[in-house]
Amino acid sequence: MHLRRYEPDDAARVLDIHRRPEIIRWLGDPPHVPMSDLAEALEWIEERRRREARDPLDVTRAIVADGTDTVAGSVSVARAHRRNGEFVGEYEVGWHLHPDSTGRGLATEAARILLDHVFDHDLPEVWCGMFVGNEPSRRVAERLGLPFVGVRPDPWYEGDSRLYRVTRDEWRAARTTE
Ligand SMILES: CC(C)(COP(=O)(O)OP(=O)(O)OC[C@H]1O[C@@H](n2cnc3c(N)ncnc32)[C@H](O)[C@@H]1OP(=O)(O)O)[C@@H](O)C(=O)NCCC(=O)NCCS
């Protein structure tokens, strides 16, 4: 498995992932409007590139499984904006896969690589949250060994979430004992 930047040629696959209500319902606030055309997918790719150009720690990567050219899904460490739009220095790790690419450990492995990357570039801590009931995502966070904070009103999205937070030192200590 490797990670790479999204390219405009990935737009069809990006659309095929984000047109699915069963995926996008977990990714942000309602209304969960599925992506509907390639222009939107291209804009999604361009927006990720703009974000990284503005802030090198705001990173989205395509996950590509060994032996394929197909994008399995995405992993990101992104700026987390409070509900009033304010950014107070928090970053969150997130993941989503096309349904044809789940059940193989790709999201977990991809998140490990990206967390290594951002902590190597001096991010002090990363948050992770998933809406209550998102069991597959909970299992990814637990497999990664992220310290559990609790079920709380989500600081960044509407509703209650299971929140995790890991510092650079905690992550590095856990990685060296793996
Ligand atoms: C969340 C999501 C990415 C999890 O996908 P996933 O395939 O379960 O996660 P991984 O890629 O880490 O794979 C782990 C699964 O593969 C299995 N697996 C197989 N080989 C594996 C390996 N080598 N290493 C680790 N796990 C492996 C694991 O047992 C696990 O299955 P289980 O949870 O049923 O035990 C996926 O369900 C999804 O995209 N959901 C919709 C979007 C979403 O909710 N995103 C998160 C928002 S917070």
Short mmCIF file of N, CA and C in Angstrom, two decimals, residues 37-163:
data_model
loop_
_atom_site.label_atom_id
_atom_site.label_comp_id
_atom_site.label_asym_id
_atom_site.label_seq_id
_atom_site.Cartn_x
_atom_site.Cartn_y
_atom_site.Cartn_z
N ASP A 37 -21.32 15.02 -9.93
CA ASP A 37 -20.69 15.00 -11.25
C ASP A 37 -19.17 15.19 -11.15
N LEU A 38 -18.52 14.99 -12.30
CA LEU A 38 -17.06 15.04 -12.33
C LEU A 38 -16.52 16.42 -11.99
N ALA A 39 -17.27 17.46 -12.32
CA ALA A 39 -16.81 18.82 -12.00
C ALA A 39 -16.66 18.97 -10.48
N GLU A 40 -17.59 18.41 -9.75
CA GLU A 40 -17.51 18.48 -8.29
C GLU A 40 -16.31 17.68 -7.78
N ALA A 41 -16.08 16.54 -8.39
CA ALA A 41 -14.95 15.71 -7.98
C ALA A 41 -13.63 16.43 -8.25
N LEU A 42 -13.54 17.09 -9.39
CA LEU A 42 -12.32 17.84 -9.71
C LEU A 42 -12.11 18.98 -8.72
N GLU A 43 -13.19 19.65 -8.37
CA GLU A 43 -13.09 20.74 -7.40
C GLU A 43 -12.65 20.20 -6.05
N TRP A 44 -13.15 19.02 -5.67
CA TRP A 44 -12.74 18.38 -4.40
C TRP A 44 -11.23 18.15 -4.41
N ILE A 45 -10.71 17.64 -5.53
CA ILE A 45 -9.27 17.38 -5.64
C ILE A 45 -8.49 18.70 -5.56
N GLU A 46 -8.96 19.70 -6.31
CA GLU A 46 -8.26 20.99 -6.31
C GLU A 46 -8.28 21.62 -4.93
N GLU A 47 -9.39 21.51 -4.22
CA GLU A 47 -9.49 22.09 -2.88
C GLU A 47 -8.48 21.45 -1.93
N ARG A 48 -8.32 20.11 -2.05
CA ARG A 48 -7.31 19.44 -1.20
C ARG A 48 -5.91 19.97 -1.51
N ARG A 49 -5.64 20.19 -2.77
CA ARG A 49 -4.32 20.70 -3.15
C ARG A 49 -4.13 22.13 -2.66
N ARG A 50 -5.17 22.95 -2.74
CA ARG A 50 -5.08 24.34 -2.23
C ARG A 50 -4.82 24.35 -0.73
N ARG A 51 -5.55 23.45 -0.03
CA ARG A 51 -5.39 23.42 1.43
C ARG A 51 -3.95 23.09 1.82
N GLU A 52 -3.37 22.11 1.13
CA GLU A 52 -2.00 21.72 1.48
C GLU A 52 -1.01 22.82 1.10
N ALA A 53 -1.30 23.54 0.01
CA ALA A 53 -0.43 24.65 -0.38
C ALA A 53 -0.44 25.74 0.70
N ARG A 54 -1.62 25.95 1.31
CA ARG A 54 -1.73 26.97 2.37
C ARG A 54 -1.10 26.50 3.67
N ASP A 55 -1.23 25.18 3.95
CA ASP A 55 -0.77 24.63 5.22
C ASP A 55 -0.26 23.21 4.96
N PRO A 56 1.06 23.01 4.97
CA PRO A 56 1.63 21.69 4.64
C PRO A 56 1.20 20.57 5.59
N LEU A 57 0.60 20.94 6.73
CA LEU A 57 0.12 19.90 7.66
C LEU A 57 -1.36 19.56 7.43
N ASP A 58 -1.97 20.20 6.45
CA ASP A 58 -3.37 19.92 6.09
C ASP A 58 -3.32 19.02 4.84
N VAL A 59 -3.29 17.71 5.08
CA VAL A 59 -2.86 16.76 4.05
C VAL A 59 -3.95 15.72 3.77
N THR A 60 -4.31 15.57 2.51
CA THR A 60 -5.18 14.46 2.11
C THR A 60 -4.41 13.62 1.10
N ARG A 61 -4.45 12.32 1.29
CA ARG A 61 -3.74 11.43 0.37
C ARG A 61 -4.69 10.34 -0.15
N ALA A 62 -4.44 9.96 -1.41
CA ALA A 62 -5.11 8.79 -1.97
C ALA A 62 -4.39 7.55 -1.48
N ILE A 63 -5.18 6.54 -1.10
CA ILE A 63 -4.63 5.25 -0.67
C ILE A 63 -4.66 4.32 -1.88
N VAL A 64 -3.51 3.75 -2.21
CA VAL A 64 -3.44 2.85 -3.37
C VAL A 64 -2.89 1.50 -2.89
N ALA A 65 -3.69 0.46 -3.08
CA ALA A 65 -3.29 -0.87 -2.61
C ALA A 65 -2.18 -1.43 -3.50
N ASP A 66 -1.36 -2.32 -2.93
CA ASP A 66 -0.28 -2.95 -3.70
C ASP A 66 -0.85 -3.67 -4.91
N GLY A 67 -0.13 -3.57 -6.00
CA GLY A 67 -0.50 -4.32 -7.19
C GLY A 67 -1.67 -3.74 -7.96
N THR A 68 -2.12 -2.54 -7.59
CA THR A 68 -3.22 -1.90 -8.32
C THR A 68 -2.86 -0.45 -8.60
N ASP A 69 -3.60 0.15 -9.54
CA ASP A 69 -3.51 1.59 -9.75
C ASP A 69 -4.76 2.27 -9.20
N THR A 70 -5.62 1.49 -8.61
CA THR A 70 -6.93 2.01 -8.20
C THR A 70 -6.86 2.67 -6.84
N VAL A 71 -7.47 3.83 -6.75
CA VAL A 71 -7.55 4.51 -5.45
C VAL A 71 -8.58 3.77 -4.59
N ALA A 72 -8.10 3.30 -3.42
CA ALA A 72 -8.98 2.59 -2.51
C ALA A 72 -9.83 3.56 -1.68
N GLY A 73 -9.28 4.74 -1.43
CA GLY A 73 -9.97 5.71 -0.59
C GLY A 73 -9.02 6.80 -0.17
N SER A 74 -9.36 7.48 0.91
CA SER A 74 -8.59 8.65 1.35
C SER A 74 -8.23 8.55 2.81
N VAL A 75 -7.10 9.15 3.12
CA VAL A 75 -6.74 9.39 4.51
C VAL A 75 -6.31 10.84 4.59
N SER A 76 -6.65 11.49 5.70
CA SER A 76 -6.31 12.91 5.81
C SER A 76 -5.95 13.27 7.24
N VAL A 77 -5.10 14.27 7.34
CA VAL A 77 -4.97 15.02 8.59
C VAL A 77 -5.32 16.45 8.20
N ALA A 78 -6.39 16.95 8.76
CA ALA A 78 -6.93 18.22 8.28
C ALA A 78 -7.16 19.19 9.43
N ARG A 79 -7.12 20.46 9.10
CA ARG A 79 -7.49 21.48 10.08
C ARG A 79 -8.93 21.25 10.50
N ALA A 80 -9.17 21.26 11.80
CA ALA A 80 -10.53 21.08 12.31
C ALA A 80 -11.07 22.44 12.75
N HIS A 81 -12.11 22.88 12.06
CA HIS A 81 -12.68 24.20 12.36
C HIS A 81 -13.84 24.05 13.34
N ARG A 82 -13.82 24.89 14.36
CA ARG A 82 -14.93 24.91 15.31
C ARG A 82 -16.23 25.27 14.59
N ARG A 83 -17.35 25.05 15.26
CA ARG A 83 -18.64 25.18 14.58
C ARG A 83 -18.92 26.63 14.15
N ASN A 84 -18.24 27.59 14.79
CA ASN A 84 -18.38 28.99 14.35
C ASN A 84 -17.39 29.33 13.23
N GLY A 85 -16.68 28.32 12.73
CA GLY A 85 -15.74 28.53 11.63
C GLY A 85 -14.32 28.82 12.08
N GLU A 86 -14.16 29.01 13.41
CA GLU A 86 -12.84 29.37 13.93
C GLU A 86 -11.87 28.18 13.88
N PHE A 87 -10.61 28.46 13.56
CA PHE A 87 -9.56 27.43 13.63
C PHE A 87 -8.69 27.76 14.83
N VAL A 88 -8.63 26.86 15.80
CA VAL A 88 -7.86 27.15 17.02
C VAL A 88 -6.66 26.21 17.14
N GLY A 89 -6.19 25.72 15.99
CA GLY A 89 -4.97 24.94 15.98
C GLY A 89 -5.17 23.43 16.07
N GLU A 90 -6.43 23.00 16.00
CA GLU A 90 -6.70 21.57 16.11
C GLU A 90 -6.68 20.91 14.72
N TYR A 91 -6.14 19.70 14.69
CA TYR A 91 -6.11 18.90 13.45
C TYR A 91 -6.77 17.56 13.74
N GLU A 92 -7.43 17.01 12.72
CA GLU A 92 -8.08 15.71 12.92
C GLU A 92 -7.65 14.75 11.82
N VAL A 93 -7.48 13.49 12.23
CA VAL A 93 -7.19 12.45 11.25
C VAL A 93 -8.52 11.79 10.85
N GLY A 94 -8.64 11.47 9.57
CA GLY A 94 -9.87 10.84 9.08
C GLY A 94 -9.57 9.91 7.92
N TRP A 95 -10.56 9.07 7.59
CA TRP A 95 -10.35 8.05 6.56
C TRP A 95 -11.69 7.67 5.96
N HIS A 96 -11.68 7.32 4.72
CA HIS A 96 -12.84 6.65 4.12
C HIS A 96 -12.41 5.87 2.90
N LEU A 97 -13.07 4.75 2.70
CA LEU A 97 -12.72 3.81 1.64
C LEU A 97 -13.91 3.55 0.73
N HIS A 98 -13.61 3.27 -0.53
CA HIS A 98 -14.64 2.72 -1.42
C HIS A 98 -15.06 1.35 -0.85
N PRO A 99 -16.34 0.99 -0.96
CA PRO A 99 -16.77 -0.30 -0.41
C PRO A 99 -16.01 -1.49 -1.00
N ASP A 100 -15.44 -1.35 -2.20
CA ASP A 100 -14.70 -2.49 -2.76
C ASP A 100 -13.31 -2.64 -2.14
N SER A 101 -12.96 -1.77 -1.21
CA SER A 101 -11.60 -1.78 -0.66
C SER A 101 -11.57 -1.91 0.86
N THR A 102 -12.70 -2.20 1.48
CA THR A 102 -12.72 -2.35 2.94
C THR A 102 -12.31 -3.78 3.33
N GLY A 103 -12.06 -3.93 4.63
CA GLY A 103 -11.80 -5.27 5.16
C GLY A 103 -10.40 -5.80 4.92
N ARG A 104 -9.47 -4.91 4.52
CA ARG A 104 -8.10 -5.34 4.22
C ARG A 104 -7.06 -4.58 5.04
N GLY A 105 -7.50 -3.76 5.95
CA GLY A 105 -6.55 -3.03 6.79
C GLY A 105 -5.98 -1.79 6.15
N LEU A 106 -6.51 -1.37 5.00
CA LEU A 106 -5.90 -0.24 4.28
C LEU A 106 -6.04 1.08 5.03
N ALA A 107 -7.20 1.33 5.63
CA ALA A 107 -7.39 2.61 6.34
C ALA A 107 -6.45 2.70 7.54
N THR A 108 -6.32 1.61 8.26
CA THR A 108 -5.46 1.61 9.45
C THR A 108 -4.00 1.85 9.04
N GLU A 109 -3.55 1.12 8.03
CA GLU A 109 -2.15 1.27 7.61
C GLU A 109 -1.91 2.67 7.05
N ALA A 110 -2.85 3.19 6.30
CA ALA A 110 -2.70 4.53 5.72
C ALA A 110 -2.63 5.58 6.83
N ALA A 111 -3.48 5.45 7.83
CA ALA A 111 -3.48 6.43 8.93
C ALA A 111 -2.16 6.38 9.69
N ARG A 112 -1.61 5.18 9.87
CA ARG A 112 -0.31 5.06 10.55
C ARG A 112 0.76 5.85 9.79
N ILE A 113 0.77 5.67 8.46
CA ILE A 113 1.79 6.35 7.65
C ILE A 113 1.61 7.87 7.74
N LEU A 114 0.37 8.33 7.65
CA LEU A 114 0.15 9.77 7.65
C LEU A 114 0.42 10.38 9.03
N LEU A 115 0.07 9.65 10.09
CA LEU A 115 0.37 10.17 11.44
C LEU A 115 1.88 10.23 11.66
N ASP A 116 2.61 9.20 11.19
CA ASP A 116 4.08 9.28 11.26
C ASP A 116 4.56 10.55 10.56
N HIS A 117 3.99 10.82 9.40
CA HIS A 117 4.43 11.97 8.59
C HIS A 117 4.17 13.29 9.32
N VAL A 118 2.96 13.50 9.81
CA VAL A 118 2.68 14.81 10.41
C VAL A 118 3.42 14.99 11.73
N PHE A 119 3.59 13.89 12.48
CA PHE A 119 4.34 14.04 13.73
C PHE A 119 5.83 14.26 13.45
N ASP A 120 6.33 13.70 12.35
CA ASP A 120 7.72 13.99 11.95
C ASP A 120 7.87 15.45 11.54
N HIS A 121 6.74 16.08 11.16
CA HIS A 121 6.79 17.49 10.78
C HIS A 121 6.27 18.38 11.90
N ASP A 122 6.37 17.85 13.13
CA ASP A 122 6.22 18.66 14.34
C ASP A 122 4.81 19.07 14.72
N LEU A 123 3.80 18.40 14.21
CA LEU A 123 2.47 18.64 14.76
C LEU A 123 2.46 18.09 16.19
N PRO A 124 1.97 18.86 17.17
CA PRO A 124 2.07 18.38 18.55
C PRO A 124 1.00 17.35 18.94
N GLU A 125 -0.17 17.42 18.32
CA GLU A 125 -1.22 16.46 18.67
C GLU A 125 -2.24 16.37 17.53
N VAL A 126 -2.96 15.27 17.49
CA VAL A 126 -4.00 15.06 16.48
C VAL A 126 -5.23 14.49 17.16
N TRP A 127 -6.38 15.02 16.76
CA TRP A 127 -7.66 14.52 17.25
C TRP A 127 -8.25 13.54 16.23
N CYS A 128 -9.18 12.74 16.73
CA CYS A 128 -9.91 11.85 15.83
C CYS A 128 -11.31 11.72 16.43
N GLY A 129 -12.30 11.83 15.59
CA GLY A 129 -13.67 11.68 16.10
C GLY A 129 -14.53 10.99 15.08
N MET A 130 -15.47 10.22 15.60
CA MET A 130 -16.46 9.62 14.69
C MET A 130 -17.82 9.68 15.38
N PHE A 131 -18.85 9.86 14.56
CA PHE A 131 -20.19 9.92 15.12
C PHE A 131 -20.49 8.60 15.83
N VAL A 132 -21.23 8.71 16.94
CA VAL A 132 -21.60 7.52 17.69
C VAL A 132 -22.34 6.57 16.74
N GLY A 133 -21.95 5.31 16.78
CA GLY A 133 -22.59 4.32 15.90
C GLY A 133 -21.73 3.96 14.71
N ASN A 134 -20.64 4.69 14.48
CA ASN A 134 -19.76 4.36 13.35
C ASN A 134 -18.73 3.32 13.84
N GLU A 135 -19.19 2.09 13.91
CA GLU A 135 -18.36 1.03 14.48
C GLU A 135 -17.11 0.72 13.64
N PRO A 136 -17.20 0.65 12.30
CA PRO A 136 -15.97 0.37 11.55
C PRO A 136 -14.89 1.43 11.80
N SER A 137 -15.30 2.70 11.90
CA SER A 137 -14.33 3.76 12.14
C SER A 137 -13.79 3.68 13.57
N ARG A 138 -14.66 3.35 14.51
CA ARG A 138 -14.19 3.16 15.89
C ARG A 138 -13.10 2.08 15.92
N ARG A 139 -13.32 1.00 15.18
CA ARG A 139 -12.33 -0.09 15.20
C ARG A 139 -10.99 0.36 14.59
N VAL A 140 -11.04 1.24 13.60
CA VAL A 140 -9.78 1.76 13.05
C VAL A 140 -9.03 2.54 14.15
N ALA A 141 -9.74 3.44 14.84
CA ALA A 141 -9.09 4.24 15.90
C ALA A 141 -8.50 3.35 16.99
N GLU A 142 -9.25 2.28 17.33
CA GLU A 142 -8.77 1.38 18.39
C GLU A 142 -7.56 0.58 17.90
N ARG A 143 -7.61 0.13 16.62
CA ARG A 143 -6.46 -0.61 16.09
C ARG A 143 -5.21 0.26 16.08
N LEU A 144 -5.41 1.56 15.84
CA LEU A 144 -4.28 2.49 15.84
C LEU A 144 -3.77 2.76 17.25
N GLY A 145 -4.57 2.42 18.25
CA GLY A 145 -4.17 2.66 19.64
C GLY A 145 -4.32 4.10 20.07
N LEU A 146 -5.21 4.86 19.42
CA LEU A 146 -5.39 6.26 19.80
C LEU A 146 -6.04 6.34 21.19
N PRO A 147 -5.54 7.17 22.08
CA PRO A 147 -6.15 7.31 23.40
C PRO A 147 -7.57 7.87 23.31
N PHE A 148 -8.49 7.21 24.00
CA PHE A 148 -9.91 7.57 23.96
C PHE A 148 -10.19 8.69 24.96
N VAL A 149 -10.82 9.75 24.50
CA VAL A 149 -11.15 10.88 25.37
C VAL A 149 -12.54 10.70 25.98
N GLY A 150 -13.49 10.26 25.16
CA GLY A 150 -14.85 10.05 25.65
C GLY A 150 -15.86 10.31 24.55
N VAL A 151 -17.13 10.10 24.91
CA VAL A 151 -18.22 10.47 24.00
C VAL A 151 -18.67 11.86 24.43
N ARG A 152 -18.55 12.80 23.54
CA ARG A 152 -18.79 14.22 23.86
C ARG A 152 -19.57 14.89 22.75
N PRO A 153 -20.23 16.02 23.06
CA PRO A 153 -20.72 16.86 21.95
C PRO A 153 -19.52 17.21 21.08
N ASP A 154 -19.65 16.95 19.79
CA ASP A 154 -18.50 17.13 18.91
C ASP A 154 -18.14 18.61 18.80
N PRO A 155 -16.86 18.97 19.03
CA PRO A 155 -16.49 20.40 18.94
C PRO A 155 -16.55 20.94 17.51
N TRP A 156 -16.50 20.06 16.50
CA TRP A 156 -16.37 20.51 15.12
C TRP A 156 -17.58 20.17 14.25
N TYR A 157 -18.35 19.17 14.67
CA TYR A 157 -19.50 18.75 13.87
C TYR A 157 -20.74 18.66 14.76
N GLU A 158 -21.87 18.55 14.11
CA GLU A 158 -23.14 18.51 14.84
C GLU A 158 -23.36 17.13 15.44
N GLY A 159 -23.70 17.07 16.71
CA GLY A 159 -24.02 15.78 17.33
C GLY A 159 -22.92 15.30 18.27
N ASP A 160 -23.15 14.09 18.80
CA ASP A 160 -22.18 13.49 19.73
C ASP A 160 -21.20 12.60 18.97
N SER A 161 -19.96 12.64 19.40
CA SER A 161 -18.93 11.81 18.76
C SER A 161 -18.12 11.07 19.81
N ARG A 162 -17.52 9.98 19.36
CA ARG A 162 -16.46 9.34 20.12
C ARG A 162 -15.18 10.07 19.75
N LEU A 163 -14.52 10.66 20.75
CA LEU A 163 -13.33 11.47 20.47
C LEU A 163 -12.07 10.78 20.98
#
